[in-house]
Tab-separated table of C-alpha atoms (C1' of nucleotides) in Angstrom:
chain	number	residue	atom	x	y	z
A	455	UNK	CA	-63.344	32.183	22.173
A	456	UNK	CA	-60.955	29.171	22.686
A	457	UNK	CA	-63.661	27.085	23.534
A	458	UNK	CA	-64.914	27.107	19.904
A	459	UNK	CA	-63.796	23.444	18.301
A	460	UNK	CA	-63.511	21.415	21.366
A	461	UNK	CA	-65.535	18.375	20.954
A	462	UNK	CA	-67.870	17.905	23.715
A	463	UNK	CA	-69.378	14.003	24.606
A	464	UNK	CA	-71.471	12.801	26.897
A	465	UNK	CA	-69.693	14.157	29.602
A	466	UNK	CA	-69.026	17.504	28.645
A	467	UNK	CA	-73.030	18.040	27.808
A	468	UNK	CA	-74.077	16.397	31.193
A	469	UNK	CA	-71.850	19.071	32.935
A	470	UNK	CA	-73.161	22.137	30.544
A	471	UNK	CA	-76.773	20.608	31.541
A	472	UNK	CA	-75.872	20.741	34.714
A	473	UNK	CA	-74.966	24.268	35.112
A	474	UNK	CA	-77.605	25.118	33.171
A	475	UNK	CA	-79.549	27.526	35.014
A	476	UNK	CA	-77.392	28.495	37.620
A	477	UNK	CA	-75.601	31.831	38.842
A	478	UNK	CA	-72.050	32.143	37.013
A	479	UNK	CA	-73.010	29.597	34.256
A	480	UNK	CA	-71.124	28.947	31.407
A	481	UNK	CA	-68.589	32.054	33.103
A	482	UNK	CA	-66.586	28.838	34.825
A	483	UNK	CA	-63.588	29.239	32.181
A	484	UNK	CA	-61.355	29.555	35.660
A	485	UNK	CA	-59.441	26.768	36.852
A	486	UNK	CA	-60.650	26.228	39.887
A	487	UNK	CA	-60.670	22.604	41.217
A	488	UNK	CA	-64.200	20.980	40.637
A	489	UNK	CA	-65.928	19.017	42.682
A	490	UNK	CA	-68.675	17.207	43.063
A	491	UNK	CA	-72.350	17.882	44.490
A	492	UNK	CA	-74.995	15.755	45.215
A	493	UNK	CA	-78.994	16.968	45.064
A	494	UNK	CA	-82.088	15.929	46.868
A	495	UNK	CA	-82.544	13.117	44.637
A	496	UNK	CA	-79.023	11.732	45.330
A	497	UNK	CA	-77.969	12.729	41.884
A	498	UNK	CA	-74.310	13.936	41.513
A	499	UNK	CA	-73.587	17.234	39.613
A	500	UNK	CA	-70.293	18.712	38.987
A	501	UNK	CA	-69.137	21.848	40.069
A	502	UNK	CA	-66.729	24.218	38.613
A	503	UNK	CA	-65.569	21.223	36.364
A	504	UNK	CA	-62.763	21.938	33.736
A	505	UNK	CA	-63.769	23.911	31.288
A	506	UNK	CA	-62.539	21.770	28.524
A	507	UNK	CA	-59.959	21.491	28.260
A	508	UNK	CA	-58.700	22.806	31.407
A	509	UNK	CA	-55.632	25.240	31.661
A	510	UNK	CA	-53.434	22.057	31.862
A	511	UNK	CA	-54.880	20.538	29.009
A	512	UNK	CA	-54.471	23.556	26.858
A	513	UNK	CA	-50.986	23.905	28.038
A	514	UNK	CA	-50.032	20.154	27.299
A	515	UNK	CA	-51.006	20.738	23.937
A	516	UNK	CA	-49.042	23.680	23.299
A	517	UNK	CA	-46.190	22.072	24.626
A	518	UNK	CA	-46.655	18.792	25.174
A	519	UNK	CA	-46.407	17.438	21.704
A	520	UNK	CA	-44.049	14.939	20.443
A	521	UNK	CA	-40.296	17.178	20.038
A	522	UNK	CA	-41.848	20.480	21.206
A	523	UNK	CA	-40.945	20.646	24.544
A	524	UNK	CA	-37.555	19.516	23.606
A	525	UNK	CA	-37.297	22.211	20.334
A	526	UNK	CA	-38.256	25.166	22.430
A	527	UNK	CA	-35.631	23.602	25.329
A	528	UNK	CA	-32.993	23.738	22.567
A	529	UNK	CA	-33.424	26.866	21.426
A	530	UNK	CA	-33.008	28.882	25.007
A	531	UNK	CA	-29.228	29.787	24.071
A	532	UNK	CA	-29.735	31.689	21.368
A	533	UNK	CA	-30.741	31.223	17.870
A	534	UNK	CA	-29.825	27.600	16.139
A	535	UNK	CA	-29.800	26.288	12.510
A	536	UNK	CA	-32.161	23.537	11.178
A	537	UNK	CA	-30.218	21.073	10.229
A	538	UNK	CA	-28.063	21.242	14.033
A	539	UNK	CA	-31.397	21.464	15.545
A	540	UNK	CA	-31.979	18.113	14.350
A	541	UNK	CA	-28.562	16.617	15.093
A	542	UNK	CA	-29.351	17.918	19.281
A	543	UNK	CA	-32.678	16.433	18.850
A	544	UNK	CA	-31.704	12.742	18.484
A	545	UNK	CA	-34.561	10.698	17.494
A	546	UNK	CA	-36.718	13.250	15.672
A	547	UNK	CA	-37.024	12.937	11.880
A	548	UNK	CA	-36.633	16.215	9.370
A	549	UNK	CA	-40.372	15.710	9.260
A	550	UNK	CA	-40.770	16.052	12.942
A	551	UNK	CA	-38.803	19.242	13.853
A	552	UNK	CA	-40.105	21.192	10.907
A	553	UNK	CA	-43.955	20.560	11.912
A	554	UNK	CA	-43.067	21.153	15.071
A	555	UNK	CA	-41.642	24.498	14.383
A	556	UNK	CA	-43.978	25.409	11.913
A	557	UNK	CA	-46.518	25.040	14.959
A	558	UNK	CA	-44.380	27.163	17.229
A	559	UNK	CA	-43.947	29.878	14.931
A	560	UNK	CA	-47.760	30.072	13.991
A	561	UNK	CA	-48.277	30.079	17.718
A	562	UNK	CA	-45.156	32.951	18.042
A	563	UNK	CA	-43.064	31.397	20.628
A	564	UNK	CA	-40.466	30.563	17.901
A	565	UNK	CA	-39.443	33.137	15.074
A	566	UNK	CA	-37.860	31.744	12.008
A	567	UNK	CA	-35.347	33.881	9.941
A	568	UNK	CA	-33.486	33.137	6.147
A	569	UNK	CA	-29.835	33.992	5.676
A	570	UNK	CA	-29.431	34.776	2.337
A	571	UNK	CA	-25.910	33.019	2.143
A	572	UNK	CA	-24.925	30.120	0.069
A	573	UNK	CA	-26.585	27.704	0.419
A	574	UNK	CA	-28.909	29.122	1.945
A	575	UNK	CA	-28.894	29.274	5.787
A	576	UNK	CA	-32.287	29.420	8.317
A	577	UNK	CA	-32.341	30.117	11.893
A	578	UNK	CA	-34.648	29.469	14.701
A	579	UNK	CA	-35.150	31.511	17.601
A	580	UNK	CA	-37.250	31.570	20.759
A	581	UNK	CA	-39.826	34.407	20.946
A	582	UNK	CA	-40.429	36.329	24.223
A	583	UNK	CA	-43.611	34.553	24.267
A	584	UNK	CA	-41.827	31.350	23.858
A	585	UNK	CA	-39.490	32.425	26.497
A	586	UNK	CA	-42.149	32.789	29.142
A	587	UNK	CA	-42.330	28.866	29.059
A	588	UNK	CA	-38.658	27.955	30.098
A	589	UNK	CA	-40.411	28.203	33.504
A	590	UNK	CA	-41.539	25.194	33.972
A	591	UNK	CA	-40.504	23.229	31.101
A	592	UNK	CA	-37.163	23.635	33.561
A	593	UNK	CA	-39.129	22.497	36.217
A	594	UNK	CA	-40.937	19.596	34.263
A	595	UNK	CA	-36.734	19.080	33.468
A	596	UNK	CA	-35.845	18.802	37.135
A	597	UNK	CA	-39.098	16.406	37.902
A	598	UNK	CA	-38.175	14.274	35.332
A	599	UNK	CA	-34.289	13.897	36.674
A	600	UNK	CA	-35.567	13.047	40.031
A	601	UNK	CA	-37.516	10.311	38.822
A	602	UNK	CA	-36.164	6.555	39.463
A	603	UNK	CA	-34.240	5.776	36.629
A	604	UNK	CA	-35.823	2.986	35.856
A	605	UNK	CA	-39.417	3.943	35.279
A	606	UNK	CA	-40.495	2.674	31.962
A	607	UNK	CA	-41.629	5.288	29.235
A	608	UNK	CA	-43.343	3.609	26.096
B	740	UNK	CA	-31.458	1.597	31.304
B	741	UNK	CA	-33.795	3.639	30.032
B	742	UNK	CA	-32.328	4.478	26.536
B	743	UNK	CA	-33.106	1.184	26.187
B	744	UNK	CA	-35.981	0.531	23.347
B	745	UNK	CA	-35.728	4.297	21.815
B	746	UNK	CA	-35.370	4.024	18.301
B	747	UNK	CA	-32.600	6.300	17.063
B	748	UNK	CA	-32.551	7.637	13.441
B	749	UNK	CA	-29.690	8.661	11.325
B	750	UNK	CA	-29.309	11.960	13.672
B	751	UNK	CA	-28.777	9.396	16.411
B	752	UNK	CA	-26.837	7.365	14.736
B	753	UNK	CA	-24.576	10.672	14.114
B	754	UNK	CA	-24.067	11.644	17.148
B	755	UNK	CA	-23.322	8.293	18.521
B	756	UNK	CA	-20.392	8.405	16.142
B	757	UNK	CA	-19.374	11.916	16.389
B	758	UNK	CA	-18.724	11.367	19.767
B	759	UNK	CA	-16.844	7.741	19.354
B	760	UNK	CA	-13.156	7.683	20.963
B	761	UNK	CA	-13.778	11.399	22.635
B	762	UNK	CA	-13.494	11.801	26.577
B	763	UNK	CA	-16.674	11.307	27.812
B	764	UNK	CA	-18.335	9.369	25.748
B	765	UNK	CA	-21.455	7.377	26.153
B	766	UNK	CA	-21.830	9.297	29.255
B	767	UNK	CA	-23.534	12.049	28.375
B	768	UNK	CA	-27.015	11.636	29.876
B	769	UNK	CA	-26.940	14.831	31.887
B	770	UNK	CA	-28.940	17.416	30.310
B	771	UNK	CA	-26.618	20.178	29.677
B	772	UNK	CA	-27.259	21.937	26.359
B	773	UNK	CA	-25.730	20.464	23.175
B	774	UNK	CA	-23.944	22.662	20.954
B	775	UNK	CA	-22.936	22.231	17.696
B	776	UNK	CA	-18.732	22.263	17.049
B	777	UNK	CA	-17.176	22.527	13.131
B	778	UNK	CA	-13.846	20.643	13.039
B	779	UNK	CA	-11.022	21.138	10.022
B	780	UNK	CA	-12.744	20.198	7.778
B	781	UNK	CA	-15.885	21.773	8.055
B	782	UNK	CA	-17.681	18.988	9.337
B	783	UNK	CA	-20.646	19.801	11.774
B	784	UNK	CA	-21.053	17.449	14.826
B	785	UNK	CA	-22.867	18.013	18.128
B	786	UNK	CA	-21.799	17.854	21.178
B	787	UNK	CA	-23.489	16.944	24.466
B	788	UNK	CA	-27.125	16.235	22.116
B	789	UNK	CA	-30.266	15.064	23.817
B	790	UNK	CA	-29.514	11.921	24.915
B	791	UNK	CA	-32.650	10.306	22.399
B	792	UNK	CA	-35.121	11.399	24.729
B	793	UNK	CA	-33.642	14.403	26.858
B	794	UNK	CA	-35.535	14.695	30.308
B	795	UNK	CA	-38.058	17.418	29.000
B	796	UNK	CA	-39.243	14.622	26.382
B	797	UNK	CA	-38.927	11.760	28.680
B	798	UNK	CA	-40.757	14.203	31.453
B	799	UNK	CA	-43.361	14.697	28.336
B	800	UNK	CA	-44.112	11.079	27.938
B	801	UNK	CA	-44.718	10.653	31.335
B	802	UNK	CA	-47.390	13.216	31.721
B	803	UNK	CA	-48.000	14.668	28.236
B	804	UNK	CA	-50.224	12.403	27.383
B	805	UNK	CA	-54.098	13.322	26.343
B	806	UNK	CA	-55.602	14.109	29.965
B	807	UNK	CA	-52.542	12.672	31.853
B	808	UNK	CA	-51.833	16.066	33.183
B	809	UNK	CA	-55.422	16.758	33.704
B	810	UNK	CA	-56.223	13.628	36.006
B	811	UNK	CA	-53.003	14.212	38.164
B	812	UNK	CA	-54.267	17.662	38.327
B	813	UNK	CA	-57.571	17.134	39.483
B	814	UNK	CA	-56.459	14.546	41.932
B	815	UNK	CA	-54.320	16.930	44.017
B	816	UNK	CA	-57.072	17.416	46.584
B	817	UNK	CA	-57.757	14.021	48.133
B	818	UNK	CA	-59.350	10.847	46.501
B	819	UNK	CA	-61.435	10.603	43.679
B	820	UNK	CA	-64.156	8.645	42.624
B	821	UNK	CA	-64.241	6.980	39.117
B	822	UNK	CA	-67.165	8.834	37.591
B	823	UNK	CA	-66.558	11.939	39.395
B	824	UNK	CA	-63.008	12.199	37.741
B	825	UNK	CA	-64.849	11.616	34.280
B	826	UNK	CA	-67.644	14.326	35.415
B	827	UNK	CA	-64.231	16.431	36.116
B	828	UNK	CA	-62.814	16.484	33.310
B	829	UNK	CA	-65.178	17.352	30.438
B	830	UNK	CA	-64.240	16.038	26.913
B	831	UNK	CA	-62.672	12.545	27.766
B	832	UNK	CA	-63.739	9.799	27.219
B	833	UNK	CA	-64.154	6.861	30.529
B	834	UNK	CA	-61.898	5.075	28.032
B	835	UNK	CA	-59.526	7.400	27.812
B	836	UNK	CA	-59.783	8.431	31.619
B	837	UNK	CA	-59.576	4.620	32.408
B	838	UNK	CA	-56.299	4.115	30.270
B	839	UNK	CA	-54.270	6.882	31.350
B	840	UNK	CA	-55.296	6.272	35.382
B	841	UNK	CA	-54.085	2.460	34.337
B	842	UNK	CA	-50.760	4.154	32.882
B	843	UNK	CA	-50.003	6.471	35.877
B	844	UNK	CA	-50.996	3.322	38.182
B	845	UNK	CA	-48.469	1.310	36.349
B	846	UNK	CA	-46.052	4.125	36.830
B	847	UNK	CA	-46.888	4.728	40.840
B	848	UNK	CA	-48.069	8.326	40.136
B	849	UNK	CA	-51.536	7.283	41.120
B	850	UNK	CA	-52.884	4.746	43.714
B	851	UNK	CA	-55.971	2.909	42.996
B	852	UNK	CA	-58.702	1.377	45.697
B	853	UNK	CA	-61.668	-0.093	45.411
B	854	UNK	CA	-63.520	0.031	48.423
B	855	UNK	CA	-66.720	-3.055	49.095
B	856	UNK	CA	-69.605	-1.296	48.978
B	857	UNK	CA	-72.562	-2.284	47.064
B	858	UNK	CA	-72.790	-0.674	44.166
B	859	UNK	CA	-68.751	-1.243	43.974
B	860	UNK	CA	-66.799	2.457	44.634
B	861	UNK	CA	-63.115	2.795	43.311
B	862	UNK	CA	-60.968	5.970	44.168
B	863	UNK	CA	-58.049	7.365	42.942
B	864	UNK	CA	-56.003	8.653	44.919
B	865	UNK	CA	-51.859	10.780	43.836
B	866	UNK	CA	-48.987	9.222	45.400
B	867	UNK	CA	-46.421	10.815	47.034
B	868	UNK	CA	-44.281	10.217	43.889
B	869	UNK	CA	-47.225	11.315	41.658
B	870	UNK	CA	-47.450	14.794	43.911
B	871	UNK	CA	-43.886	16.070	42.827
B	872	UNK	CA	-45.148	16.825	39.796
B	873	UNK	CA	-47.756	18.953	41.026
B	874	UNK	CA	-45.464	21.716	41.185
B	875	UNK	CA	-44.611	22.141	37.388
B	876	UNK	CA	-48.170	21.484	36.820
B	877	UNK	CA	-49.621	24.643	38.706
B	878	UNK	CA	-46.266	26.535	36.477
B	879	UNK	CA	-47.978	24.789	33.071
B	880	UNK	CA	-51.607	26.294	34.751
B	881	UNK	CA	-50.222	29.366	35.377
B	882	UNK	CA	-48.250	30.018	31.688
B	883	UNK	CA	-51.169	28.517	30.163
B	884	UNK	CA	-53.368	31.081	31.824
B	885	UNK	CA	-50.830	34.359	30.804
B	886	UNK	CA	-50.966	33.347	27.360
B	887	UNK	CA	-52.975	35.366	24.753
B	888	UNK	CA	-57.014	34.006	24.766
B	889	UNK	CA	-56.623	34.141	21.180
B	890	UNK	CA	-53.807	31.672	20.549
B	891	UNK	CA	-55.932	28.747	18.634
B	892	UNK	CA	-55.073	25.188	20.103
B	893	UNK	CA	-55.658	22.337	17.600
C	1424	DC	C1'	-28.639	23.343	3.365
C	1425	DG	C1'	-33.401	23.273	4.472
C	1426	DG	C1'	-36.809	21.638	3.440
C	1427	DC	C1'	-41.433	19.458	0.828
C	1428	DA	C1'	-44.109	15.463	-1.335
C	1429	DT	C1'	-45.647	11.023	-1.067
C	1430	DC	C1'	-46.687	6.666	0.673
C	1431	DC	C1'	-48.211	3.856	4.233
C	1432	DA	C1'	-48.597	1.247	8.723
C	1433	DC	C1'	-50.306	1.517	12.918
C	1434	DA	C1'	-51.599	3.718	17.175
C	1435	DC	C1'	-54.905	6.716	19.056
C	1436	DG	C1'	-59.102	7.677	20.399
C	1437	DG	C1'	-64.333	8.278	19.765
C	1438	DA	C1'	-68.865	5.792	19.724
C	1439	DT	C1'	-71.514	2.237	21.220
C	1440	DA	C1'	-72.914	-1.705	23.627
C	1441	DC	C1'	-72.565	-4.747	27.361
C	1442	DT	C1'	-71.416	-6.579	32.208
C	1443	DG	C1'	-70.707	-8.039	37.369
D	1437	DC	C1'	-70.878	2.094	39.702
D	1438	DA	C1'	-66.823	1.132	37.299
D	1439	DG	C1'	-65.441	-0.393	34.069
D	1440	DT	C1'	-64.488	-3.935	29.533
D	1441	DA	C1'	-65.125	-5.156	24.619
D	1442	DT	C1'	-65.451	-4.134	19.980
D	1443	DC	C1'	-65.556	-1.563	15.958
D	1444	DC	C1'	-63.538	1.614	13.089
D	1445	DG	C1'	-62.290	6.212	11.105
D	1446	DT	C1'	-58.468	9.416	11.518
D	1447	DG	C1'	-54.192	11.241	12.700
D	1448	DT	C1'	-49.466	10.626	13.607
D	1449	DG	C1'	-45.325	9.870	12.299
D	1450	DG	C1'	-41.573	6.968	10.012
D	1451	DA	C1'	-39.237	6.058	5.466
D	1452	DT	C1'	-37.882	7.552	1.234
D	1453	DG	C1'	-37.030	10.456	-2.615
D	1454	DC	C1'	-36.520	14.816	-4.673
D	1455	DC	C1'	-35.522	19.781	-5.167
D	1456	DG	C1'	-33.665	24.770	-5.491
DNA sequence: CGGCATCCACACGGATACTG
DNA sequence: CAGTATCCGTGTGGATGCCG
């Protein structure tokens, strides 16, 4: 179960405390918007809150880490070679784009392959897993566009 | 400009002179895909590479961040109260909740009010600007959902 | 070519305590 | 209630060098 790991804080035990007790407990692993309750007392209890971390959490990191979105983009056309990989990716070190696709391919959205030519030549290709999230990286592509140019990042 | 500030690396630094006297140059902020061309003498350069960061990384930065996507998530029903977000959103931190809702303030994603009663009540509340990204958000939900329940995160 | 090893600074983020 | 302040360990990621 995913939720094994997760650190929970003061937060996350006040909502399992919460729940505790109640029909569907601790089945809330949905993604339904929570929202808030208050009891006789006037106390507030959350409902339905995320299960940590929420669907959009998870996904953000999966994706959302420094060069991944932009490998997997990259990759989309068909298979590419490390070292051109890193010449698209301006701005990401050696370092970068390998841990980055060492994570994708222990995840399986990218597969890696070795030519045996000379010197030896190494591929990277998107998965059908990894394929599934062109989606909305496209749309997180298109957002981004629209946005006033001069909105400061960093 | 927003290329402004990015540090660029030696791959950068490439690219910027691969492309140096060509048609085009210093142009090439759309976000077409880059390809790699070999010329006579077996030199690799790319062509049309991320401009250092593309728009999925710049997109990324934006609303990548730890709980970033989460908050703007959970705000896409109507206002929010401060503590109610953090009860939301099991696992951060008020720190970290407060920081990022300062960072998508600063970018006009999210509005914030404080309204005088007694205690003190602030909401939170998506701005119009801050709702267009709602749409790649429910496609990040919706992949994150359809992948396997086994794939570990972190 | 496609990495890995190492070093190291600094940013991130958790815990805790305190405040108007 | 809605934060701010402070401390501080840890992770991230850049730089550099080396290798088969």
């Amino acid at each position: 179960m995913w939720l094994e790991g997760w650190k929970r804080n003061q937060y996350t035990f006040r909502n399992l405390v919460s729940t505790e007790g109640l029909p569907g407990k601790g089945a809330a692993m949905t993604d339904k918007t929570a929202w808030i309750e208050e009891d006789a007392e006037g106390r507030r209890h959350a409902r339905d809150a995320c299960a940590e971390p929420c669907a959009i959490e998870r996904g953000m990191r999966i994706v959302g880490g420094k060069w991944t979105g932009s490998i997997l983009w990259h990759l989309k056309d068909g298979p590419v070679r490390f070292n051109d990989l890193a010449r698209m990716i301006g701005g990401a070190s050696k370092k970068m784009i390998t841990e980055r696709l060492r994570q994708l391919e222990d995840r399986g959205l990218v597969k890696r392959e070795v030519l045996d030519t000379s010197p030896v030549s190494v591929t990277y290709e998107i998965t059908d897993l990894g394929r599934t999230a062109l989606g909305f990286l496209d749309g997180l592509r298109q957002w981004s566009e629209s946005l006033p140019r001069d909105l400061h990042v960093d």
